[in-house]
Each structure stands twice: as C-alpha cells, then as structure tokens.
mmCIF file of N, CA and C in Angstrom:
data_model
loop_
_atom_site.group_PDB
_atom_site.id
_atom_site.type_symbol
_atom_site.label_atom_id
_atom_site.label_comp_id
_atom_site.label_asym_id
_atom_site.label_seq_id
_atom_site.Cartn_x
_atom_site.Cartn_y
_atom_site.Cartn_z
ATOM 1 N N MET A 13 0.844 -1.173 0.000
ATOM 2 C CA MET A 13 0.000 0.000 0.000
ATOM 3 C C MET A 13 0.893 1.240 0.000
ATOM 4 N N PRO A 14 0.563 2.230 -0.843
ATOM 5 C CA PRO A 14 1.400 3.437 -0.891
ATOM 6 C C PRO A 14 1.425 4.153 0.443
ATOM 7 N N GLU A 15 2.545 4.752 0.725
ATOM 8 C CA GLU A 15 2.725 5.486 1.962
ATOM 9 C C GLU A 15 2.005 6.832 1.864
ATOM 10 N N TYR A 16 1.273 7.210 2.905
ATOM 11 C CA TYR A 16 0.599 8.503 2.947
ATOM 12 C C TYR A 16 1.552 9.527 3.539
ATOM 13 N N ARG A 17 1.591 10.697 2.924
ATOM 14 C CA ARG A 17 2.450 11.764 3.420
ATOM 15 C C ARG A 17 1.617 13.023 3.604
ATOM 16 N N ASP A 18 1.724 13.636 4.747
ATOM 17 C CA ASP A 18 1.004 14.875 4.976
ATOM 18 C C ASP A 18 1.842 16.059 4.491
ATOM 19 N N GLU A 19 1.288 17.254 4.578
ATOM 20 C CA GLU A 19 1.972 18.459 4.088
ATOM 21 C C GLU A 19 3.322 18.678 4.772
ATOM 22 N N GLN A 20 3.409 18.412 6.074
ATOM 23 C CA GLN A 20 4.654 18.609 6.800
ATOM 24 C C GLN A 20 5.721 17.629 6.315
ATOM 25 N N SER A 21 5.350 16.365 6.084
ATOM 26 C CA SER A 21 6.302 15.380 5.574
ATOM 27 C C SER A 21 6.780 15.767 4.193
ATOM 28 N N ALA A 22 5.865 16.250 3.367
ATOM 29 C CA ALA A 22 6.217 16.646 2.010
ATOM 30 C C ALA A 22 7.227 17.792 2.029
ATOM 31 N N ALA A 23 7.034 18.742 2.913
ATOM 32 C CA ALA A 23 7.959 19.866 3.001
ATOM 33 C C ALA A 23 9.345 19.405 3.443
ATOM 34 N N ALA A 24 9.399 18.384 4.301
ATOM 35 C CA ALA A 24 10.680 17.878 4.799
ATOM 36 C C ALA A 24 11.454 17.144 3.710
ATOM 37 N N ASP A 25 10.749 16.614 2.716
ATOM 38 C CA ASP A 25 11.388 15.863 1.635
ATOM 39 C C ASP A 25 11.441 16.659 0.338
ATOM 40 N N ALA A 26 11.739 17.921 0.402
ATOM 41 C CA ALA A 26 11.810 18.753 -0.797
ATOM 42 C C ALA A 26 12.745 18.121 -1.819
ATOM 43 N N LEU A 27 12.413 18.285 -3.070
ATOM 44 C CA LEU A 27 13.214 17.721 -4.153
ATOM 45 C C LEU A 27 14.425 18.597 -4.437
ATOM 46 N N THR A 28 15.592 17.958 -4.548
ATOM 47 C CA THR A 28 16.811 18.631 -4.971
ATOM 48 C C THR A 28 17.247 18.007 -6.281
ATOM 49 N N VAL A 29 17.623 18.844 -7.243
ATOM 50 C CA VAL A 29 18.046 18.373 -8.563
ATOM 51 C C VAL A 29 19.450 18.914 -8.830
ATOM 52 N N HIS A 30 20.411 18.002 -9.005
ATOM 53 C CA HIS A 30 21.777 18.376 -9.369
ATOM 54 C C HIS A 30 22.000 17.935 -10.812
ATOM 55 N N THR A 31 22.441 18.861 -11.656
ATOM 56 C CA THR A 31 22.591 18.590 -13.088
ATOM 57 C C THR A 31 24.058 18.595 -13.476
ATOM 58 N N GLY A 32 24.429 17.623 -14.311
ATOM 59 C CA GLY A 32 25.778 17.542 -14.846
ATOM 60 C C GLY A 32 25.743 16.939 -16.240
ATOM 61 N N PRO A 33 26.853 17.058 -16.970
ATOM 62 C CA PRO A 33 26.892 16.515 -18.331
ATOM 63 C C PRO A 33 27.140 15.004 -18.333
ATOM 64 N N LEU A 34 26.645 14.348 -19.363
ATOM 65 C CA LEU A 34 26.986 12.946 -19.623
ATOM 66 C C LEU A 34 28.201 12.925 -20.542
ATOM 67 N N PRO A 35 29.099 11.953 -20.408
ATOM 68 C CA PRO A 35 30.309 11.922 -21.232
ATOM 69 C C PRO A 35 30.039 11.904 -22.740
ATOM 70 N N GLU A 36 28.984 11.216 -23.177
ATOM 71 C CA GLU A 36 28.710 11.115 -24.615
ATOM 72 C C GLU A 36 27.657 12.120 -25.066
ATOM 73 N N GLY A 37 27.412 13.131 -24.276
ATOM 74 C CA GLY A 37 26.400 14.136 -24.594
ATOM 75 C C GLY A 37 25.131 13.875 -23.821
ATOM 76 N N GLY A 38 24.406 14.918 -23.557
ATOM 77 C CA GLY A 38 23.199 14.817 -22.751
ATOM 78 C C GLY A 38 23.481 15.214 -21.321
ATOM 79 N N PHE A 39 22.515 14.919 -20.456
ATOM 80 C CA PHE A 39 22.597 15.407 -19.086
ATOM 81 C C PHE A 39 22.185 14.343 -18.086
ATOM 82 N N LEU A 40 22.863 14.340 -16.952
ATOM 83 C CA LEU A 40 22.521 13.498 -15.814
ATOM 84 C C LEU A 40 21.966 14.408 -14.729
ATOM 85 N N LEU A 41 20.760 14.104 -14.277
ATOM 86 C CA LEU A 41 20.154 14.843 -13.180
ATOM 87 C C LEU A 41 20.024 13.897 -12.002
ATOM 88 N N ALA A 42 20.704 14.209 -10.902
ATOM 89 C CA ALA A 42 20.632 13.410 -9.679
ATOM 90 C C ALA A 42 19.542 14.008 -8.799
ATOM 91 N N LEU A 43 18.531 13.188 -8.492
ATOM 92 C CA LEU A 43 17.404 13.645 -7.694
ATOM 93 C C LEU A 43 17.528 13.130 -6.271
ATOM 94 N N THR A 44 17.256 14.000 -5.301
ATOM 95 C CA THR A 44 17.181 13.588 -3.904
ATOM 96 C C THR A 44 15.908 14.168 -3.315
ATOM 97 N N GLY A 45 15.321 13.436 -2.376
ATOM 98 C CA GLY A 45 14.092 13.883 -1.741
ATOM 99 C C GLY A 45 12.888 13.165 -2.303
ATOM 100 N N ALA A 46 11.823 13.909 -2.547
ATOM 101 C CA ALA A 46 10.552 13.333 -2.995
ATOM 102 C C ALA A 46 10.116 13.957 -4.307
ATOM 103 N N LEU A 47 9.591 13.123 -5.195
ATOM 104 C CA LEU A 47 9.005 13.599 -6.445
ATOM 105 C C LEU A 47 7.504 13.347 -6.344
ATOM 106 N N ASP A 48 6.777 14.419 -6.087
ATOM 107 C CA ASP A 48 5.340 14.289 -5.869
ATOM 108 C C ASP A 48 4.635 15.553 -6.339
ATOM 109 N N HIS A 49 3.369 15.700 -5.971
ATOM 110 C CA HIS A 49 2.596 16.857 -6.447
ATOM 111 C C HIS A 49 3.141 18.184 -5.916
ATOM 112 N N HIS A 50 3.935 18.150 -4.878
ATOM 113 C CA HIS A 50 4.544 19.376 -4.349
ATOM 114 C C HIS A 50 5.814 19.764 -5.103
ATOM 115 N N THR A 51 6.486 18.793 -5.709
ATOM 116 C CA THR A 51 7.827 19.042 -6.245
ATOM 117 C C THR A 51 7.991 18.764 -7.736
ATOM 118 N N SER A 52 7.003 18.196 -8.388
ATOM 119 C CA SER A 52 7.175 17.776 -9.787
ATOM 120 C C SER A 52 7.493 18.942 -10.714
ATOM 121 N N THR A 53 6.964 20.121 -10.438
ATOM 122 C CA THR A 53 7.274 21.262 -11.310
ATOM 123 C C THR A 53 8.753 21.636 -11.227
ATOM 124 N N ARG A 54 9.394 21.382 -10.082
ATOM 125 C CA ARG A 54 10.825 21.670 -9.954
ATOM 126 C C ARG A 54 11.625 20.821 -10.945
ATOM 127 N N LEU A 55 11.254 19.546 -11.072
ATOM 128 C CA LEU A 55 11.944 18.676 -12.030
ATOM 129 C C LEU A 55 11.633 19.095 -13.462
ATOM 130 N N THR A 56 10.387 19.370 -13.748
ATOM 131 C CA THR A 56 10.004 19.809 -15.094
ATOM 132 C C THR A 56 10.755 21.070 -15.481
ATOM 133 N N ASP A 57 10.846 22.024 -14.574
ATOM 134 C CA ASP A 57 11.561 23.275 -14.834
ATOM 135 C C ASP A 57 13.051 23.037 -15.077
ATOM 136 N N ALA A 58 13.630 22.049 -14.394
ATOM 137 C CA ALA A 58 15.056 21.745 -14.583
ATOM 138 C C ALA A 58 15.313 21.055 -15.922
ATOM 139 N N VAL A 59 14.378 20.217 -16.353
ATOM 140 C CA VAL A 59 14.575 19.433 -17.580
ATOM 141 C C VAL A 59 14.268 20.244 -18.838
ATOM 142 N N GLN A 60 13.278 21.104 -18.777
ATOM 143 C CA GLN A 60 12.805 21.821 -19.966
ATOM 144 C C GLN A 60 13.928 22.473 -20.780
ATOM 145 N N PRO A 61 14.820 23.263 -20.177
ATOM 146 C CA PRO A 61 15.875 23.882 -21.000
ATOM 147 C C PRO A 61 16.875 22.867 -21.555
ATOM 148 N N LEU A 62 17.048 21.743 -20.890
ATOM 149 C CA LEU A 62 17.982 20.729 -21.368
ATOM 150 C C LEU A 62 17.485 20.077 -22.647
ATOM 151 N N LEU A 63 16.178 20.005 -22.804
ATOM 152 C CA LEU A 63 15.603 19.402 -24.003
ATOM 153 C C LEU A 63 15.745 20.301 -25.224
ATOM 154 N N GLN A 64 16.163 21.542 -25.014
ATOM 155 C CA GLN A 64 16.391 22.471 -26.121
ATOM 156 C C GLN A 64 17.814 22.370 -26.668
ATOM 157 N N GLN A 65 18.654 21.545 -26.035
ATOM 158 C CA GLN A 65 20.047 21.393 -26.438
ATOM 159 C C GLN A 65 20.163 20.483 -27.656
ATOM 160 N N ASP A 66 21.350 20.428 -28.243
ATOM 161 C CA ASP A 66 21.593 19.579 -29.409
ATOM 162 C C ASP A 66 21.417 18.099 -29.095
ATOM 163 N N THR A 67 21.739 17.699 -27.885
ATOM 164 C CA THR A 67 21.617 16.296 -27.483
ATOM 165 C C THR A 67 20.618 16.207 -26.333
ATOM 166 N N PRO A 68 19.328 16.042 -26.647
ATOM 167 C CA PRO A 68 18.315 16.051 -25.597
ATOM 168 C C PRO A 68 18.169 14.715 -24.866
ATOM 169 N N THR A 69 19.300 14.109 -24.515
ATOM 170 C CA THR A 69 19.299 12.877 -23.734
ATOM 171 C C THR A 69 19.353 13.245 -22.261
ATOM 172 N N VAL A 70 18.451 12.650 -21.483
ATOM 173 C CA VAL A 70 18.377 12.952 -20.051
ATOM 174 C C VAL A 70 18.353 11.643 -19.277
ATOM 175 N N TRP A 71 19.295 11.520 -18.349
ATOM 176 C CA TRP A 71 19.291 10.406 -17.402
ATOM 177 C C TRP A 71 18.900 10.975 -16.052
ATOM 178 N N LEU A 72 17.957 10.323 -15.403
ATOM 179 C CA LEU A 72 17.574 10.707 -14.044
ATOM 180 C C LEU A 72 18.118 9.673 -13.073
ATOM 181 N N GLU A 73 19.050 10.084 -12.238
ATOM 182 C CA GLU A 73 19.647 9.234 -11.192
ATOM 183 C C GLU A 73 18.686 9.270 -10.013
ATOM 184 N N LEU A 74 18.079 8.126 -9.689
ATOM 185 C CA LEU A 74 17.000 8.072 -8.696
ATOM 186 C C LEU A 74 17.398 7.412 -7.382
ATOM 187 N N SER A 75 18.678 7.157 -7.156
ATOM 188 C CA SER A 75 19.086 6.469 -5.924
ATOM 189 C C SER A 75 18.815 7.303 -4.671
ATOM 190 N N GLY A 76 18.773 8.622 -4.798
ATOM 191 C CA GLY A 76 18.511 9.495 -3.664
ATOM 192 C C GLY A 76 17.052 9.900 -3.523
ATOM 193 N N LEU A 77 16.211 9.380 -4.397
ATOM 194 C CA LEU A 77 14.784 9.704 -4.328
ATOM 195 C C LEU A 77 14.126 8.806 -3.289
ATOM 196 N N THR A 78 13.515 9.413 -2.292
ATOM 197 C CA THR A 78 12.935 8.649 -1.182
ATOM 198 C C THR A 78 11.460 8.349 -1.371
ATOM 199 N N PHE A 79 10.800 9.087 -2.260
ATOM 200 C CA PHE A 79 9.357 8.932 -2.427
ATOM 201 C C PHE A 79 8.962 9.393 -3.817
ATOM 202 N N ILE A 80 7.988 8.701 -4.418
ATOM 203 C CA ILE A 80 7.384 9.131 -5.678
ATOM 204 C C ILE A 80 5.905 8.766 -5.617
ATOM 205 N N ASP A 81 5.058 9.693 -6.057
ATOM 206 C CA ASP A 81 3.628 9.401 -6.093
ATOM 207 C C ASP A 81 3.158 9.418 -7.549
ATOM 208 N N SER A 82 1.858 9.347 -7.753
ATOM 209 C CA SER A 82 1.325 9.285 -9.111
ATOM 210 C C SER A 82 1.646 10.540 -9.912
ATOM 211 N N THR A 83 1.727 11.682 -9.262
ATOM 212 C CA THR A 83 2.110 12.908 -9.965
ATOM 213 C C THR A 83 3.560 12.822 -10.421
ATOM 214 N N GLY A 84 4.417 12.248 -9.598
ATOM 215 C CA GLY A 84 5.816 12.049 -9.992
ATOM 216 C C GLY A 84 5.939 11.097 -11.164
ATOM 217 N N ILE A 85 5.156 10.020 -11.159
ATOM 218 C CA ILE A 85 5.152 9.072 -12.275
ATOM 219 C C ILE A 85 4.693 9.771 -13.550
ATOM 220 N N THR A 86 3.623 10.558 -13.439
ATOM 221 C CA THR A 86 3.116 11.304 -14.596
ATOM 222 C C THR A 86 4.162 12.283 -15.105
ATOM 223 N N CYS A 87 4.882 12.915 -14.202
ATOM 224 C CA CYS A 87 5.958 13.835 -14.576
ATOM 225 C C CYS A 87 7.026 13.111 -15.400
ATOM 226 N N LEU A 88 7.418 11.903 -14.965
ATOM 227 C CA LEU A 88 8.409 11.121 -15.715
ATOM 228 C C LEU A 88 7.908 10.792 -17.107
ATOM 229 N N LEU A 89 6.641 10.449 -17.231
ATOM 230 C CA LEU A 89 6.062 10.139 -18.542
ATOM 231 C C LEU A 89 6.062 11.366 -19.449
ATOM 232 N N HIS A 90 5.727 12.528 -18.901
ATOM 233 C CA HIS A 90 5.737 13.763 -19.691
ATOM 234 C C HIS A 90 7.157 14.111 -20.153
ATOM 235 N N ILE A 91 8.116 13.940 -19.270
ATOM 236 C CA ILE A 91 9.507 14.220 -19.637
ATOM 237 C C ILE A 91 9.958 13.262 -20.735
ATOM 238 N N SER A 92 9.591 11.997 -20.625
ATOM 239 C CA SER A 92 9.960 11.016 -21.642
ATOM 240 C C SER A 92 9.388 11.398 -23.002
ATOM 241 N N ARG A 93 8.122 11.780 -23.024
ATOM 242 C CA ARG A 93 7.490 12.188 -24.293
ATOM 243 C C ARG A 93 8.150 13.439 -24.862
ATOM 244 N N ALA A 94 8.458 14.406 -24.005
ATOM 245 C CA ALA A 94 9.094 15.641 -24.462
ATOM 246 C C ALA A 94 10.487 15.359 -25.008
ATOM 247 N N ALA A 95 11.233 14.471 -24.348
ATOM 248 C CA ALA A 95 12.573 14.113 -24.830
ATOM 249 C C ALA A 95 12.474 13.418 -26.189
ATOM 250 N N ALA A 96 11.531 12.505 -26.343
ATOM 251 C CA ALA A 96 11.357 11.812 -27.620
ATOM 252 C C ALA A 96 10.963 12.793 -28.720
ATOM 253 N N ALA A 97 10.092 13.738 -28.410
ATOM 254 C CA ALA A 97 9.678 14.737 -29.394
ATOM 255 C C ALA A 97 10.845 15.620 -29.830
ATOM 256 N N ALA A 98 11.821 15.796 -28.942
ATOM 257 C CA ALA A 98 13.003 16.604 -29.253
ATOM 258 C C ALA A 98 14.107 15.775 -29.913
ATOM 259 N N GLY A 99 13.835 14.480 -30.125
ATOM 260 C CA GLY A 99 14.833 13.621 -30.764
ATOM 261 C C GLY A 99 15.769 12.936 -29.795
ATOM 262 N N GLY A 100 15.468 12.959 -28.518
ATOM 263 C CA GLY A 100 16.317 12.339 -27.505
ATOM 264 C C GLY A 100 15.577 11.243 -26.770
ATOM 265 N N HIS A 101 16.018 10.986 -25.566
ATOM 266 C CA HIS A 101 15.350 9.975 -24.742
ATOM 267 C C HIS A 101 15.605 10.226 -23.260
ATOM 268 N N LEU A 102 14.786 9.579 -22.454
ATOM 269 C CA LEU A 102 14.901 9.619 -20.996
ATOM 270 C C LEU A 102 15.274 8.236 -20.509
ATOM 271 N N ALA A 103 16.206 8.163 -19.570
ATOM 272 C CA ALA A 103 16.544 6.906 -18.909
ATOM 273 C C ALA A 103 16.502 7.136 -17.404
ATOM 274 N N LEU A 104 15.913 6.188 -16.692
ATOM 275 C CA LEU A 104 15.885 6.213 -15.236
ATOM 276 C C LEU A 104 17.003 5.305 -14.750
ATOM 277 N N VAL A 105 17.849 5.814 -13.858
ATOM 278 C CA VAL A 105 19.042 5.093 -13.442
ATOM 279 C C VAL A 105 19.045 4.896 -11.929
ATOM 280 N N ALA A 106 19.314 3.670 -11.510
ATOM 281 C CA ALA A 106 19.527 3.303 -10.110
ATOM 282 C C ALA A 106 18.403 3.762 -9.182
ATOM 283 N N PRO A 107 17.165 3.370 -9.460
ATOM 284 C CA PRO A 107 16.088 3.781 -8.560
ATOM 285 C C PRO A 107 16.268 3.198 -7.158
ATOM 286 N N SER A 108 15.958 3.999 -6.154
ATOM 287 C CA SER A 108 15.998 3.527 -4.766
ATOM 288 C C SER A 108 14.921 2.453 -4.587
ATOM 289 N N PRO A 109 15.027 1.624 -3.537
ATOM 290 C CA PRO A 109 14.022 0.567 -3.340
ATOM 291 C C PRO A 109 12.571 1.055 -3.318
ATOM 292 N N PRO A 110 12.243 2.158 -2.601
ATOM 293 C CA PRO A 110 10.831 2.580 -2.635
ATOM 294 C C PRO A 110 10.384 3.051 -4.024
ATOM 295 N N VAL A 111 11.296 3.681 -4.747
ATOM 296 C CA VAL A 111 10.956 4.144 -6.099
ATOM 297 C C VAL A 111 10.836 2.950 -7.036
ATOM 298 N N GLN A 112 11.750 1.993 -6.932
ATOM 299 C CA GLN A 112 11.665 0.791 -7.774
ATOM 300 C C GLN A 112 10.362 0.055 -7.522
ATOM 301 N N ARG A 113 9.939 -0.006 -6.272
ATOM 302 C CA ARG A 113 8.672 -0.664 -5.929
ATOM 303 C C ARG A 113 7.507 0.033 -6.639
ATOM 304 N N MET A 114 7.503 1.365 -6.636
ATOM 305 C CA MET A 114 6.435 2.109 -7.309
ATOM 306 C C MET A 114 6.501 1.918 -8.826
ATOM 307 N N LEU A 115 7.707 1.870 -9.394
ATOM 308 C CA LEU A 115 7.850 1.622 -10.835
ATOM 309 C C LEU A 115 7.313 0.238 -11.181
ATOM 310 N N ASP A 116 7.583 -0.735 -10.327
ATOM 311 C CA ASP A 116 7.093 -2.091 -10.548
ATOM 312 C C ASP A 116 5.571 -2.165 -10.450
ATOM 313 N N VAL A 117 5.016 -1.557 -9.414
ATOM 314 C CA VAL A 117 3.571 -1.598 -9.182
ATOM 315 C C VAL A 117 2.810 -0.930 -10.328
ATOM 316 N N THR A 118 3.334 0.173 -10.821
ATOM 317 C CA THR A 118 2.647 0.923 -11.875
ATOM 318 C C THR A 118 2.939 0.395 -13.273
ATOM 319 N N GLY A 119 3.964 -0.432 -13.429
ATOM 320 C CA GLY A 119 4.323 -0.944 -14.745
ATOM 321 C C GLY A 119 5.110 0.037 -15.593
ATOM 322 N N ILE A 120 5.612 1.102 -15.001
ATOM 323 C CA ILE A 120 6.350 2.120 -15.751
ATOM 324 C C ILE A 120 7.621 1.551 -16.378
ATOM 325 N N GLY A 121 8.190 0.532 -15.751
ATOM 326 C CA GLY A 121 9.379 -0.105 -16.317
ATOM 327 C C GLY A 121 9.127 -0.739 -17.674
ATOM 328 N N GLN A 122 7.868 -0.962 -18.013
ATOM 329 C CA GLN A 122 7.523 -1.492 -19.329
ATOM 330 C C GLN A 122 7.463 -0.384 -20.379
ATOM 331 N N VAL A 123 7.388 0.859 -19.928
ATOM 332 C CA VAL A 123 7.236 2.004 -20.825
ATOM 333 C C VAL A 123 8.530 2.817 -20.924
ATOM 334 N N LEU A 124 9.208 2.996 -19.785
ATOM 335 C CA LEU A 124 10.440 3.782 -19.737
ATOM 336 C C LEU A 124 11.640 2.869 -19.532
ATOM 337 N N ALA A 125 12.785 3.297 -20.007
ATOM 338 C CA ALA A 125 14.030 2.554 -19.787
ATOM 339 C C ALA A 125 14.470 2.769 -18.340
ATOM 340 N N VAL A 126 14.535 1.676 -17.578
ATOM 341 C CA VAL A 126 14.967 1.726 -16.183
ATOM 342 C C VAL A 126 16.218 0.866 -16.069
ATOM 343 N N HIS A 127 17.331 1.477 -15.658
ATOM 344 C CA HIS A 127 18.612 0.781 -15.567
ATOM 345 C C HIS A 127 19.019 0.641 -14.102
ATOM 346 N N THR A 128 19.574 -0.503 -13.772
ATOM 347 C CA THR A 128 19.932 -0.794 -12.386
ATOM 348 C C THR A 128 21.066 0.079 -11.855
ATOM 349 N N ASP A 129 21.959 0.522 -12.751
ATOM 350 C CA ASP A 129 23.085 1.363 -12.335
ATOM 351 C C ASP A 129 23.631 2.123 -13.540
ATOM 352 N N HIS A 130 24.648 2.948 -13.300
ATOM 353 C CA HIS A 130 25.231 3.770 -14.364
ATOM 354 C C HIS A 130 25.888 2.922 -15.452
ATOM 355 N N ASP A 131 26.548 1.835 -15.059
ATOM 356 C CA ASP A 131 27.192 0.977 -16.058
ATOM 357 C C ASP A 131 26.164 0.374 -17.002
ATOM 358 N N ALA A 132 25.042 -0.086 -16.458
ATOM 359 C CA ALA A 132 23.981 -0.657 -17.298
ATOM 360 C C ALA A 132 23.404 0.403 -18.224
ATOM 361 N N ALA A 133 23.224 1.608 -17.726
ATOM 362 C CA ALA A 133 22.712 2.686 -18.570
ATOM 363 C C ALA A 133 23.719 3.033 -19.663
ATOM 364 N N GLN A 134 25.001 3.047 -19.313
ATOM 365 C CA GLN A 134 26.043 3.342 -20.299
ATOM 366 C C GLN A 134 26.083 2.266 -21.377
ATOM 367 N N THR A 135 25.954 1.007 -20.979
ATOM 368 C CA THR A 135 25.945 -0.096 -21.938
ATOM 369 C C THR A 135 24.765 0.038 -22.897
ATOM 370 N N ALA A 136 23.617 0.415 -22.371
ATOM 371 C CA ALA A 136 22.401 0.523 -23.189
ATOM 372 C C ALA A 136 22.353 1.817 -24.002
ATOM 373 N N HIS A 137 23.151 2.806 -23.626
ATOM 374 C CA HIS A 137 23.133 4.095 -24.321
ATOM 375 C C HIS A 137 23.437 3.891 -25.801
ATOM 376 N N GLY A 138 22.623 4.457 -26.638
ATOM 377 C CA GLY A 138 22.789 4.274 -28.078
ATOM 378 C C GLY A 138 21.884 3.202 -28.635
ATOM 379 N N ARG A 139 21.213 2.455 -27.749
ATOM 380 C CA ARG A 139 20.263 1.439 -28.190
ATOM 381 C C ARG A 139 18.888 1.737 -27.610
ATOM 382 N N GLN A 140 18.500 3.036 -27.626
ATOM 383 C CA GLN A 140 17.251 3.453 -27.026
ATOM 384 C C GLN A 140 16.041 2.799 -27.685
ATOM 385 N N ASP A 141 16.167 2.368 -28.934
ATOM 386 C CA ASP A 141 15.025 1.769 -29.605
ATOM 387 C C ASP A 141 14.711 0.383 -29.062
ATOM 388 N N GLU A 142 15.631 -0.213 -28.285
ATOM 389 C CA GLU A 142 15.396 -1.514 -27.683
ATOM 390 C C GLU A 142 15.799 -1.508 -26.203
ATOM 391 N N PRO A 143 15.234 -0.597 -25.390
ATOM 392 C CA PRO A 143 15.721 -0.465 -24.014
ATOM 393 C C PRO A 143 15.504 -1.700 -23.153
ATOM 394 N N HIS A 144 14.477 -2.495 -23.422
ATOM 395 C CA HIS A 144 14.178 -3.617 -22.540
ATOM 396 C C HIS A 144 14.979 -4.857 -22.883
ATOM 397 N N ASP A 145 15.706 -4.855 -24.013
ATOM 398 C CA ASP A 145 16.537 -5.991 -24.381
ATOM 399 C C ASP A 145 17.991 -5.781 -23.968
ATOM 400 N N ALA A 146 18.306 -4.602 -23.456
ATOM 401 C CA ALA A 146 19.671 -4.281 -23.101
ATOM 402 C C ALA A 146 20.014 -4.861 -21.743
ATOM 403 N N PRO A 147 21.290 -5.248 -21.546
ATOM 404 C CA PRO A 147 21.703 -5.763 -20.232
ATOM 405 C C PRO A 147 21.527 -4.698 -19.157
ATOM 406 N N GLY A 148 21.133 -5.133 -17.969
ATOM 407 C CA GLY A 148 21.033 -4.234 -16.849
ATOM 408 C C GLY A 148 19.726 -3.461 -16.760
ATOM 409 N N VAL A 149 18.796 -3.722 -17.670
ATOM 410 C CA VAL A 149 17.528 -3.037 -17.605
ATOM 411 C C VAL A 149 16.645 -3.784 -16.617
ATOM 412 N N ALA A 150 16.126 -3.049 -15.649
ATOM 413 C CA ALA A 150 15.265 -3.667 -14.634
ATOM 414 C C ALA A 150 13.947 -4.063 -15.263
ATOM 415 N N GLU A 151 13.503 -5.246 -14.965
ATOM 416 C CA GLU A 151 12.204 -5.742 -15.480
ATOM 417 C C GLU A 151 11.186 -5.711 -14.388
#
C-alpha cells in the first residue's frame, strides 16, 4: 500500500536536482528527496531547458529519491514524451528501493528505460530503440 504523506512530511522531503553533463552528450540529473505533487514542477523546470540542447538525452539518477507518487510518475512520462519529441530519450538510473517498488507496481518499467546502475545505462546508451533488451535493464 502506498505510503501517505502529509503536508509537513512533504515539506521535509523537498526535491533537490543536481545537473551535470553525460560523457557522450546529454545530461545526468541526480534527484534527492521526494518527487510528488509538491515538487514535480521543480523537475520539469530543470529538464525543460535541457531538451532544447543539441543532445536532448536525459538520465535521471534516482538512488537518492525517497518517495514518488502518481504525480511524480506522470511527470516522468511527460519528460519522456518531451525528450522523444526533441529527438532524444529519458533513462531512469539506479532507482531507490521505494521508487523501484512504485515503478514495478505501476508498470512504468515497461514504458520507460529503467537501468539498475550507471554501467547498465552506459551499456544501453545508443540502443534506445530496444531499451528492454539491453543488459542491466530492470524488469
């Protein structure tokens, strides 16, 4: 059963987004805190200008994400569609156990590329058209 969070808990888990370049082009965003209806616009605002770059590839490092709700899942889907429309792709990397549980429950791993770690994402990079056949992709 999903964990209930009140307004005070949500404020304590504010989302932090750290952005850096990927070696082969694109961007890695390391998320910490919670991705929910209180914080999803922060992630959208961080990703939007990156999708205007020549290489609109975005990896979201989720090991520091402690919570995700349905709004956070919807945010990931919107980012994925926007990246694809810009000619790039979105990859989810190293989801924390609570986030992986939510990805499993919702079936998002069947729609988005979810990689167990950075090495698996690096191995799969360049084969976005077959993300679920690549080694290290979480099923």
